[in-house]
C-alpha positions as a Python dict, from the first residue, in 0.01 Angstrom:
ca = {
    (1, 'L'): (0, 0, 0),
    (2, 'E'): (-17, 403, -106),
    (3, 'D'): (-90, 726, 98),
    (4, 'G'): (-335, 823, -150),
    (5, 'S'): (-232, 1166, -93),
    (6, 'A'): (-360, 1442, -377),
    (7, 'G'): (-57, 1595, -511),
    (8, 'G'): (6, 1934, -420),
    (9, 'A'): (293, 2145, -274),
    (10, 'A'): (351, 1863, -74),
    (11, 'M'): (710, 1617, -46),
    (12, 'I'): (792, 1346, 205),
    (13, 'S'): (1157, 1434, 355),
    (14, 'A'): (1236, 1172, 548),
    (15, 'L'): (1091, 815, 683),
    (16, 'G'): (1169, 557, 936),
    (17, 'W'): (1008, 292, 1186),
    (18, 'V'): (884, 254, 1509),
    (19, 'P'): (969, -41, 1696),
    (20, 'R'): (675, -278, 1738),
    (21, 'G'): (486, -246, 2088),
    (22, 'A'): (667, 28, 2177),
    (23, 'P'): (341, 326, 2113),
    (24, 'K'): (141, 333, 2399),
    (25, 'A'): (-196, 109, 2293),
    (26, 'R'): (-426, 372, 2362),
    (27, 'P'): (-227, 744, 2344),
    (28, 'R'): (-315, 959, 2570),
    (29, 'P'): (-404, 1352, 2490),
    (30, 'E'): (-170, 1595, 2617),
    (31, 'D'): (-282, 1723, 3016),
    (32, 'L'): (-247, 2140, 2987),
    (33, 'T'): (-138, 2337, 3305),
    (34, 'I'): (-307, 2623, 3381),
    (35, 'E'): (-71, 2861, 3284),
    (36, 'E'): (29, 2682, 3012),
    (37, 'A'): (-322, 2764, 2864),
    (38, 'E'): (-324, 3070, 2982),
    (39, 'G'): (-37, 3152, 2776),
    (40, 'M'): (-285, 2978, 2508),
    (41, 'V'): (-536, 3270, 2506),
    (42, 'R'): (-270, 3542, 2556),
    (43, 'V'): (-81, 3427, 2270),
    (44, 'R'): (-421, 3349, 2021),
    (45, 'D'): (-579, 3644, 2097),
    (46, 'Q'): (-253, 3875, 2035),
    (47, 'W'): (-300, 3716, 1737),
    (48, 'E'): (-617, 3852, 1677),
    (49, 'R'): (-610, 4184, 1699),
    (50, 'Q'): (-211, 4217, 1512),
    (51, 'R'): (-485, 4098, 1214),
    (52, 'G'): (-761, 4370, 1257),
    (53, 'D'): (-1041, 4085, 1327),
    (54, 'G'): (-1213, 4316, 1540),
    (55, 'R'): (-1232, 4089, 1862),
    (56, 'T'): (-1256, 4438, 2070),
    (57, 'N'): (-1679, 4503, 1978),
    (58, 'G'): (-1712, 4100, 2005),
    (59, 'S'): (-1583, 4151, 2301),
    (60, 'E'): (-1828, 4462, 2392),
    (61, 'D'): (-2139, 4245, 2214),
    (62, 'E'): (-2041, 4002, 2502),
    (63, 'S'): (-2003, 4198, 2817),
    (64, 'M'): (-2381, 4392, 2700),
    (65, 'D'): (-2526, 4049, 2702),
    (66, 'E'): (-2399, 3976, 3011),
    (67, 'D'): (-2543, 4292, 3186),
    (68, 'E'): (-2835, 4223, 3017),
    (69, 'A'): (-2889, 3913, 3175),
    (70, 'E'): (-2806, 4017, 3473),
    (71, 'D'): (-3105, 4276, 3478),
    (72, 'P'): (-3442, 4038, 3413),
    (73, 'A'): (-3627, 4298, 3324),
    (74, 'K'): (-3385, 4403, 3031),
    (75, 'A'): (-3448, 4004, 2932),
    (76, 'V'): (-3754, 3990, 2941),
    (77, 'A'): (-3799, 4306, 2682),
    (78, 'K'): (-3599, 4175, 2465),
    (79, 'A'): (-3758, 3845, 2456),
    (80, 'K'): (-4024, 4054, 2434),
    (81, 'Q'): (-3916, 4225, 2094),
    (82, 'F'): (-3796, 4002, 1955),
    (83, 'A'): (-4120, 3761, 1972),
    (84, 'K'): (-4315, 4119, 1780),
    (85, 'M'): (-4044, 4064, 1493),
    (86, 'I'): (-4067, 3783, 1362),
    (87, 'Q'): (-4486, 3782, 1431),
    (88, 'T'): (-4618, 3750, 1090),
    (89, 'E'): (-4841, 3950, 911),
    (90, 'G'): (-5154, 3738, 903),
    (91, 'G'): (-5297, 3503, 1167),
    (92, 'K'): (-5217, 3418, 1583),
    (93, 'D'): (-4862, 3467, 1671),
    (94, 'D'): (-4741, 3118, 1774),
    (95, 'V'): (-4438, 3269, 1984),
    (96, 'M'): (-4637, 3532, 2187),
    (97, 'D'): (-4971, 3269, 2279),
    (98, 'A'): (-4580, 3030, 2419),
    (99, 'M'): (-4482, 3359, 2570),
    (100, 'A'): (-4771, 3448, 2734),
    (101, 'E'): (-4798, 3077, 2847),
    (102, 'L'): (-4478, 3105, 2997),
    (103, 'N'): (-4674, 3457, 3208),
    (104, 'M'): (-4265, 3641, 3132),
    (105, 'D'): (-4375, 3940, 3355),
    (106, 'A'): (-4296, 3680, 3620),
    (107, 'Y'): (-4023, 3580, 3611),
    (108, 'D'): (-3831, 3614, 3896),
    (109, 'E'): (-4168, 3557, 4111),
    (110, 'D'): (-4139, 3166, 4251),
    (111, 'G'): (-4435, 2901, 4231),
    (112, 'D'): (-4433, 2562, 4058),
    (113, 'E'): (-4684, 2660, 3758),
    (114, 'E'): (-4464, 2882, 3556),
    (115, 'R'): (-4136, 2659, 3597),
    (116, 'I'): (-4359, 2349, 3503),
    (117, 'S'): (-4511, 2533, 3160),
    (118, 'A'): (-4186, 2669, 3119),
    (119, 'A'): (-4018, 2273, 3171),
    (120, 'R'): (-4246, 2158, 2933),
    (121, 'I'): (-4173, 2382, 2619),
    (122, 'F'): (-3768, 2452, 2742),
    (123, 'G'): (-3677, 2167, 2958),
    (124, 'S'): (-3557, 2311, 3273),
    (125, 'G'): (-3185, 2386, 3224),
    (126, 'R'): (-3053, 2103, 3380),
    (127, 'P'): (-2790, 1872, 3154),
    (128, 'G'): (-3032, 1528, 3061),
    (129, 'D'): (-3337, 1647, 3221),
    (130, 'M'): (-3522, 1708, 2923),
    (131, 'A'): (-3724, 1384, 2955),
    (132, 'F'): (-3524, 1116, 3142),
    (133, 'Q'): (-3202, 1181, 3379),
    (134, 'S'): (-3030, 903, 3112),
    (135, 'N'): (-2969, 727, 2864),
    (136, 'E'): (-3019, 389, 2963),
    (137, 'E'): (-3421, 518, 3091),
    (138, 'D'): (-3522, 670, 2789),
    (139, 'P'): (-3697, 374, 2593),
    (140, 'Y'): (-3567, 565, 2219),
    (141, 'M'): (-3198, 441, 2348),
    (142, 'K'): (-3236, 106, 2441),
    (143, 'H'): (-2902, -14, 2193),
    (144, 'N'): (-2744, 286, 2381),
    (145, 'T'): (-2544, 375, 2001),
    (146, 'W'): (-2313, 666, 2108),
    (147, 'E'): (-2214, 500, 2369),
    (148, 'N'): (-2088, 215, 2110),
    (149, 'D'): (-2010, 435, 1816),
    (150, 'R'): (-1811, 628, 2131),
    (151, 'D'): (-1670, 279, 2207),
    (152, 'S'): (-1621, 139, 1863),
    (153, 'D'): (-1412, 569, 1791),
    (154, 'E'): (-1169, 478, 2048),
    (155, 'E'): (-1108, 97, 2004),
    (156, 'D'): (-1015, 297, 1606),
    (157, 'F'): (-793, 481, 1746),
    (158, 'D'): (-614, 208, 1944),
    (159, 'V'): (-218, 131, 1879),
    (160, 'K'): (-299, -237, 1813),
    (161, 'D'): (-18, -516, 1936),
    (162, 'T'): (-1, -566, 1583),
    (163, 'D'): (69, -314, 1422),
    (164, 'L'): (337, -160, 1288),
    (165, 'M'): (438, 249, 1301),
    (166, 'L'): (585, 450, 1045),
    (167, 'L'): (719, 834, 1085),
    (168, 'A'): (732, 1063, 795),
    (169, 'A'): (847, 1391, 786),
    (170, 'R'): (633, 1604, 577),
    (171, 'N'): (609, 1951, 443),
    (172, 'E'): (322, 2033, 249),
    (173, 'D'): (182, 2420, 157),
    (174, 'D'): (440, 2548, 350),
    (175, 'V'): (372, 2399, 651),
    (176, 'S'): (566, 2109, 838),
    (177, 'H'): (485, 1877, 1083),
    (178, 'L'): (543, 1485, 1119),
    (179, 'E'): (320, 1206, 1108),
    (180, 'A'): (284, 905, 1229),
    (181, 'W'): (141, 599, 1054),
    (182, 'I'): (-65, 312, 1076),
    (183, 'F'): (41, -6, 889),
    (184, 'E'): (-215, -250, 938),
    (185, 'E'): (-118, -601, 763),
    (186, 'E'): (-288, -781, 607),
    (187, 'G'): (-535, -1033, 813),
    (188, 'E'): (-483, -1431, 823),
    (189, 'D'): (-960, -1381, 651),
    (190, 'G'): (-722, -1193, 330),
    (191, 'D'): (-830, -877, 372),
    (192, 'H'): (-635, -608, 241),
    (193, 'G'): (-385, -472, 442),
    (194, 'N'): (-463, -53, 558),
    (195, 'L'): (-232, 261, 560),
    (196, 'Y'): (-395, 581, 746),
    (197, 'V'): (-235, 871, 951),
    (198, 'H'): (-233, 780, 1303),
    (199, 'H'): (-161, 1187, 1434),
    (200, 'D'): (70, 1455, 1389),
    (201, 'I'): (320, 1726, 1571),
    (202, 'M'): (334, 2031, 1380),
    (203, 'L'): (703, 2182, 1325),
    (204, 'P'): (877, 2455, 1315),
    (205, 'S'): (1034, 2439, 1040),
    (206, 'F'): (1082, 2245, 658),
    (207, 'P'): (1225, 1876, 868),
    (208, 'L'): (1505, 1743, 780),
    (209, 'A'): (1572, 1470, 1049),
    (210, 'F'): (1442, 1231, 1227),
    (211, 'C'): (1466, 948, 1443),
    (212, 'W'): (1371, 769, 1652),
    (213, 'M'): (1476, 713, 2051),
    (214, 'D'): (1321, 554, 2405),
    (215, 'W'): (1544, 765, 2586),
    (216, 'V'): (1275, 987, 2844),
    (217, 'P'): (1505, 1250, 2965),
    (218, 'R'): (1555, 1327, 3288),
    (219, 'S'): (1400, 1017, 3403),
    (220, 'N'): (1753, 807, 3463),
    (221, 'G'): (1661, 576, 3288),
    (222, 'T'): (1390, 419, 3478),
    (223, 'Q'): (1190, 448, 3176),
    (224, 'K'): (1171, 321, 2856),
    (225, 'G'): (951, 570, 2630),
    (226, 'N'): (849, 638, 2248),
    (227, 'L'): (1004, 971, 2196),
    (228, 'V'): (1157, 1111, 1851),
    (229, 'A'): (1391, 1404, 1761),
    (230, 'V'): (1348, 1563, 1458),
    (231, 'S'): (1578, 1809, 1386),
    (232, 'T'): (1498, 2095, 1143),
    (233, 'F'): (1634, 2421, 926),
    (234, 'E'): (1660, 2529, 1284),
    (235, 'P'): (1921, 2510, 1494),
    (236, 'A'): (1755, 2340, 1753),
    (237, 'I'): (1722, 1934, 1779),
    (238, 'E'): (1352, 1828, 1941),
    (239, 'L'): (1213, 1570, 2101),
    (240, 'W'): (836, 1504, 2199),
    (241, 'N'): (674, 1212, 2322),
    (242, 'L'): (495, 957, 2022),
    (243, 'D'): (243, 882, 2253),
    (244, 'M'): (126, 1227, 2347),
    (245, 'I'): (-163, 1338, 2105),
    (246, 'D'): (-239, 1723, 1955),
    (247, 'A'): (114, 1838, 2198),
    (248, 'V'): (170, 2153, 2205),
    (249, 'E'): (541, 2147, 2299),
    (250, 'P'): (876, 1938, 2303),
    (251, 'V'): (979, 1757, 2578),
    (252, 'G'): (1257, 1839, 2558),
    (253, 'V'): (1502, 2046, 2337),
    (254, 'L'): (1895, 2090, 2176),
    (255, 'G'): (2083, 2392, 2199),
    (256, 'G'): (1884, 2647, 1968),
    (257, 'I'): (1841, 2997, 1985),
    (258, 'D'): (1877, 3146, 2386),
    (259, 'I'): (1466, 3346, 2337),
    (260, 'P'): (1192, 3246, 2559),
    (261, 'L'): (897, 3151, 2323),
    (262, 'E'): (666, 3420, 2426),
    (263, 'E'): (962, 3671, 2494),
    (264, 'A'): (1076, 3658, 2085),
    (265, 'F'): (687, 3637, 1959),
    (266, 'D'): (566, 3945, 2295),
    (267, 'V'): (312, 3743, 2362),
    (268, 'S'): (424, 3690, 2723),
    (269, 'K'): (162, 4009, 2823),
    (270, 'P'): (-170, 4160, 2772),
    (271, 'D'): (-148, 4465, 2534),
    (272, 'D'): (-202, 4754, 2813),
    (273, 'V'): (109, 4648, 3035),
    (274, 'D'): (340, 4959, 3101),
    (275, 'K'): (541, 5140, 2849),
    (276, 'K'): (806, 5044, 3088),
    (277, 'A'): (793, 4709, 3140),
    (278, 'K'): (804, 4685, 2777),
    (279, 'K'): (1079, 4908, 2724),
    (280, 'K'): (1237, 4691, 2966),
    (281, 'A'): (1149, 4325, 2818),
    (282, 'S'): (1331, 4517, 2473),
    (283, 'R'): (1647, 4570, 2658),
    (284, 'K'): (1676, 4186, 2754),
    (285, 'K'): (1644, 4076, 2401),
    (286, 'K'): (1899, 4328, 2311),
    (287, 'K'): (2178, 4078, 2560),
    (288, 'Q'): (2040, 3808, 2350),
    (289, 'V'): (2236, 3867, 2035),
    (290, 'D'): (2613, 3976, 2084),
    (291, 'S'): (2786, 4294, 1915),
    (292, 'Q'): (2737, 4209, 1531),
    (293, 'G'): (2382, 4146, 1578),
    (294, 'Q'): (2291, 3769, 1576),
    (295, 'P'): (2128, 3556, 1768),
    (296, 'S'): (2266, 3410, 2117),
    (297, 'F'): (2279, 3062, 2082),
    (298, 'R'): (2242, 2896, 2435),
    (299, 'A'): (2534, 2642, 2570),
    (300, 'G'): (2660, 2359, 2350),
    (301, 'S'): (2411, 2448, 2042),
    (302, 'H'): (2472, 2374, 1663),
    (303, 'E'): (2430, 2722, 1518),
    (304, 'D'): (2291, 2612, 1125),
    (305, 'A'): (2036, 2383, 1018),
    (306, 'V'): (2083, 2036, 1190),
    (307, 'M'): (2060, 1813, 895),
    (308, 'S'): (2118, 1530, 1022),
    (309, 'L'): (2061, 1263, 1351),
    (310, 'S'): (2234, 935, 1498),
    (311, 'W'): (2076, 801, 1855),
    (312, 'N'): (2256, 520, 1984),
    (313, 'N'): (2082, 260, 2083),
    (314, 'L'): (2375, 68, 2292),
    (315, 'C'): (2439, 428, 2499),
    (316, 'R'): (2116, 502, 2542),
    (317, 'N'): (2126, 824, 2675),
    (318, 'I'): (2349, 942, 2378),
    (319, 'L'): (2231, 1111, 1996),
    (320, 'A'): (2489, 1208, 1780),
    (321, 'S'): (2383, 1518, 1554),
    (322, 'G'): (2536, 1642, 1194),
    (323, 'S'): (2486, 2049, 1095),
    (324, 'A'): (2527, 2236, 784),
    (325, 'D'): (2756, 2466, 1034),
    (326, 'N'): (3079, 2215, 991),
    (327, 'T'): (3020, 1992, 1280),
    (328, 'A'): (2904, 1734, 1417),
    (329, 'K'): (2814, 1653, 1821),
    (330, 'V'): (2697, 1461, 2067),
    (331, 'W'): (2470, 1517, 2310),
    (332, 'D'): (2355, 1375, 2670),
    (333, 'L'): (1947, 1293, 2592),
    (334, 'E'): (1943, 1300, 3075),
    (335, 'T'): (2081, 1660, 3061),
    (336, 'L'): (1974, 1787, 2774),
    (337, 'A'): (2381, 1914, 2744),
    (338, 'C'): (2642, 1888, 2418),
    (339, 'I'): (2977, 1609, 2586),
    (340, 'G'): (3184, 1692, 2245),
    (341, 'T'): (3188, 1884, 1965),
    (342, 'G'): (3403, 1720, 1656),
    (343, 'K'): (3552, 1937, 1439),
    (344, 'H'): (3679, 1712, 1116),
    (345, 'H'): (3469, 1828, 845),
    (346, 'T'): (3534, 2104, 636),
    (347, 'G'): (3187, 2133, 511),
    (348, 'K'): (2842, 2024, 627),
    (349, 'V'): (2736, 1736, 781),
    (350, 'Q'): (2509, 1561, 563),
    (351, 'S'): (2434, 1240, 767),
    (352, 'V'): (2627, 1036, 1149),
    (353, 'A'): (2531, 681, 1180),
    (354, 'W'): (2589, 467, 1503),
    (355, 'S'): (2817, 184, 1508),
    (356, 'P'): (2569, -167, 1569),
    (357, 'T'): (2822, -308, 1720),
    (358, 'D'): (3078, -29, 1864),
    (359, 'G'): (2863, 244, 2080),
    (360, 'N'): (3157, 487, 2066),
    (361, 'C'): (3256, 463, 1719),
    (362, 'L'): (3039, 737, 1507),
    (363, 'L'): (3008, 749, 1108),
    (364, 'T'): (3008, 1119, 991),
    (365, 'G'): (2988, 1158, 630),
    (366, 'S'): (3030, 1537, 443),
    (367, 'Y'): (2976, 1801, 192),
    (368, 'D'): (3380, 1834, 186),
    (369, 'E'): (3407, 1497, -35),
    (370, 'T'): (3497, 1280, 271),
    (371, 'A'): (3364, 1034, 558),
    (372, 'A'): (3498, 950, 901),
    (373, 'V'): (3498, 690, 1110),
    (374, 'I'): (3568, 910, 1507),
    (375, 'D'): (3552, 767, 1810),
    (376, 'T'): (3375, 975, 2040),
    (377, 'R'): (3605, 866, 2334),
    (378, 'E'): (3920, 1100, 2261),
    (379, 'S'): (3729, 1362, 2205),
    (380, 'F'): (3689, 1323, 1837),
    (381, 'R'): (4009, 1405, 1794),
    (382, 'S'): (4067, 954, 1688),
    (383, 'K'): (3938, 959, 1338),
    (384, 'N'): (3947, 771, 960),
    (385, 'V'): (3900, 978, 702),
    (386, 'W'): (3823, 839, 361),
    (387, 'N'): (3879, 1135, 80),
    (388, 'L'): (3521, 1079, -184),
    (389, 'G'): (3562, 1274, -513),
    (390, 'A'): (3181, 1390, -399),
    (391, 'D'): (2944, 1477, -195),
    (392, 'V'): (2790, 1289, 57),
    (393, 'E'): (2414, 1233, 81),
    (394, 'Q'): (2391, 971, 298),
    (395, 'C'): (2673, 703, 536),
    (396, 'A'): (2524, 371, 690),
    (397, 'W'): (2645, 52, 837),
    (398, 'D'): (2596, -236, 664),
    (399, 'I'): (2383, -453, 985),
    (400, 'H'): (2526, -759, 896),
    (401, 'N'): (2834, -704, 824),
    (402, 'P'): (2904, -480, 1087),
    (403, 'Q'): (3295, -379, 1007),
    (404, 'C'): (3176, -211, 720),
    (405, 'F'): (2947, 33, 600),
    (406, 'V'): (2831, 214, 292),
    (407, 'V'): (2863, 581, 128),
    (408, 'S'): (2625, 703, -59),
    (409, 'M'): (2679, 1050, -356),
    (410, 'E'): (2591, 1341, -507),
    (411, 'D'): (2723, 1149, -863),
    (412, 'G'): (2427, 840, -839),
    (413, 'A'): (2798, 658, -718),
    (414, 'V'): (2766, 348, -391),
    (415, 'N'): (3055, 310, -212),
    (416, 'Y'): (3148, 46, -7),
    (417, 'Y'): (3466, 42, 233),
    (418, 'D'): (3628, -234, 535),
    (419, 'T'): (3713, 24, 835),
    (420, 'R'): (4012, -275, 987),
    (421, 'Q'): (4151, -99, 635),
    (422, 'G'): (4186, 189, 813),
    (423, 'K'): (4135, 534, 596),
    (424, 'K'): (4417, 400, 342),
    (425, 'G'): (4157, 135, 257),
    (426, 'K'): (4040, 171, -107),
    (427, 'P'): (3650, 55, -129),
    (428, 'L'): (3573, -311, -168),
    (429, 'W'): (3393, -210, -449),
    (430, 'K'): (3311, 106, -619),
    (431, 'L'): (2888, 112, -783),
    (432, 'A'): (2711, 361, -1074),
    (433, 'A'): (2379, 342, -859),
    (434, 'H'): (2184, 615, -1034),
    (435, 'S'): (2234, 905, -1333),
    (436, 'K'): (2124, 1116, -964),
    (437, 'P'): (2188, 1190, -648),
    (438, 'V'): (2121, 831, -465),
    (439, 'C'): (1936, 974, -121),
    (440, 'S'): (1919, 709, 65),
    (441, 'V'): (2007, 337, 145),
    (442, 'S'): (1875, 43, 335),
    (443, 'F'): (2009, -226, 438),
    (444, 'C'): (1723, -549, 441),
    (445, 'W'): (1724, -729, 782),
    (446, 'G'): (1613, -1008, 638),
    (447, 'C'): (1788, -1122, 407),
    (448, 'T'): (2211, -1092, 384),
    (449, 'N'): (2373, -911, 140),
    (450, 'L'): (2048, -770, -26),
    (451, 'M'): (2099, -336, -25),
    (452, 'A'): (1845, -89, -150),
    (453, 'T'): (1912, 304, -249),
    (454, 'S'): (1707, 524, -422),
    (455, 'S'): (1739, 809, -605),
    (456, 'I'): (1650, 1180, -734),
    (457, 'D'): (1576, 981, -1082),
    (458, 'K'): (1263, 807, -985),
    (459, 'T'): (1395, 554, -917),
    (460, 'V'): (1421, 237, -612),
    (461, 'K'): (1681, -9, -711),
    (462, 'F'): (1771, -356, -480),
    (463, 'W'): (2118, -534, -536),
    (464, 'D'): (2305, -797, -453),
    (465, 'I'): (2618, -712, -314),
    (466, 'S'): (2781, -1072, -176),
    (467, 'D'): (3113, -1164, -270),
    (468, 'Y'): (3141, -779, -319),
    (469, 'K'): (3045, -790, -650),
    (470, 'P'): (2736, -582, -638),
    (471, 'E'): (2466, -715, -869),
    (472, 'L'): (2104, -520, -987),
    (473, 'V'): (1856, -745, -883),
    (474, 'S'): (1551, -510, -933),
    (475, 'T'): (1437, -169, -1063),
    (476, 'I'): (1129, -2, -914),
    (477, 'Q'): (979, 308, -1027),
    (478, 'P'): (667, 371, -748),
    (479, 'K'): (544, 710, -934),
    (480, 'Q'): (600, 882, -627),
    (481, 'G'): (851, 1145, -858),
    (482, 'A'): (1235, 1214, -669),
    (483, 'L'): (1281, 971, -376),
    (484, 'F'): (1419, 1129, -3),
    (485, 'A'): (1351, 851, 159),
    (486, 'A'): (1362, 454, 175),
    (487, 'T'): (1385, 241, 434),
    (488, 'F'): (1360, -154, 506),
    (489, 'C'): (1109, -229, 823),
    (490, 'K'): (1300, -501, 1148),
    (491, 'D'): (1033, -623, 1267),
    (492, 'Q'): (871, -750, 909),
    (493, 'P'): (1227, -744, 751),
    (494, 'F'): (1084, -784, 370),
    (495, 'L'): (892, -418, 422),
    (496, 'F'): (984, -175, 296),
    (497, 'A'): (834, 226, 196),
    (498, 'A'): (935, 480, 11),
    (499, 'G'): (832, 834, -7),
    (500, 'G'): (921, 1169, -214),
    (501, 'E'): (875, 1490, -408),
    (502, 'K'): (538, 1421, -427),
    (503, 'G'): (406, 1387, -113),
    (504, 'S'): (263, 1026, -118),
    (505, 'M'): (361, 704, 118),
    (506, 'K'): (369, 327, -31),
    (507, 'V'): (471, 91, 147),
    (508, 'W'): (540, -327, 35),
    (509, 'D'): (648, -668, 67),
    (510, 'I'): (970, -697, -156),
    (511, 'R'): (874, -1071, -251),
    (512, 'I'): (583, -957, -462),
    (513, 'D'): (863, -900, -710),
    (514, 'T'): (1004, -1203, -900),
    (515, 'S'): (1329, -1189, -898),
    (516, 'L'): (1368, -1051, -548),
    (517, 'E'): (1134, -1344, -451),
    (518, 'K'): (1395, -1611, -537),
    (519, 'L'): (1649, -1478, -441),
    (520, 'V'): (1473, -1351, -39),
    (521, 'T'): (1417, -1778, -94),
    (522, 'A'): (1740, -1916, -158),
    (523, 'R'): (1964, -1699, 83),
    (524, 'T'): (1692, -1747, 335),
    (525, 'A'): (1690, -2099, 281),
    (526, 'K'): (2121, -2027, 347),
    (527, 'Q'): (2089, -1865, 629),
}
């Protein structure tokens, strides 16, 4: 299936599946406190005033209307003046007749006849009292179609047990957001599958990476959630609740610049705040930069763009990150604090990945043309480092052989290593997989020794890596431009998703390819 996105300046930079059953059946809108709502109004008013949209005049008009509403005589006079303005040249004025029937001169006087007459034309003013108190009493709404339509819309928004959720980091026309897609599989009656955006999250900057997790910050592990950690060109890592619709802020932030949002945009107070308060706020902000005018970061924060993320599903409160500041960090999701920093690379840390079988073992890859496996219990001191000969694009563990990992590189090569051979061990195999950088590598969950690679050369290739001798099985050109992300689904192990330069996303079952179908059939029969 394809999402059907129309071209334009759009691209998908990252993809990832959400485990089936993790999303709530009916995600809910975020509940704002009074303080949060007031803050949003202040932000909006400040922004509109800065745009010079003449909002002040509008406010004056509104206040005039309110003053007139308080004086019945003025309201009646204004109504008569309006009626005269719309009077037609020929014949009697219908509007004037209606107003005469209402007897607006006696607007403030009590009288049943006047109230009945007004209600007959305009209604009583009470909701639902124009003719019937409820839809059930209205003979023209016997089928209650409005209620049925509303229930139907709500049901369409539900996430079913059979649905799969797929996350995509998208940038379109300089607007960045994280999209939660729903993939509905083909039904038993032969209905085609469906792929659509369920909801999205606005992001502060271009998205570089994300990873799903189930740990709820400050919950002491008493509950599991449906969250995602997102990294961008900003030094902060944002944690978002995927079960919250139209959320305005993340549930937690790891690192970042130590300046509150309202102070950063100078909208925490209205414009009529006194000058002394403004000067005080200005002095406070000056303290949040160093002597060279650089921003002051929160304790343990990265100091440049965060390029990669990995959640530890064995130690569920732990997250790893790699940054353009040449460091890899380990975070405690419970306290939102950094608990370890690795400085073993001299270039940008492009990729991080936790071992699927050892919760203390972290794989990192860098633009310094090295990959490393770190024991985080030793404060990043215990490590094995492999020289590669090219910048790293992605590192990934072999899910069927968890002692081994693969590294894709900028020159189109892919290397496969066994950690048991140590840092002096040579790759078990080398592969010139593509003619351009290999942006992603993914292993099929349902078939051993089946690996997929995607590249800026606009192709996806599927490899049989049995007996440490990789062989090309199939090459697919999904017509999505340069491919930046591609991955297999764990819950439906032969389902594959890809996205890239053109901003479109495609999902398909790899078994539609004859060569792959033969390999999968033969391989799964032996398993």
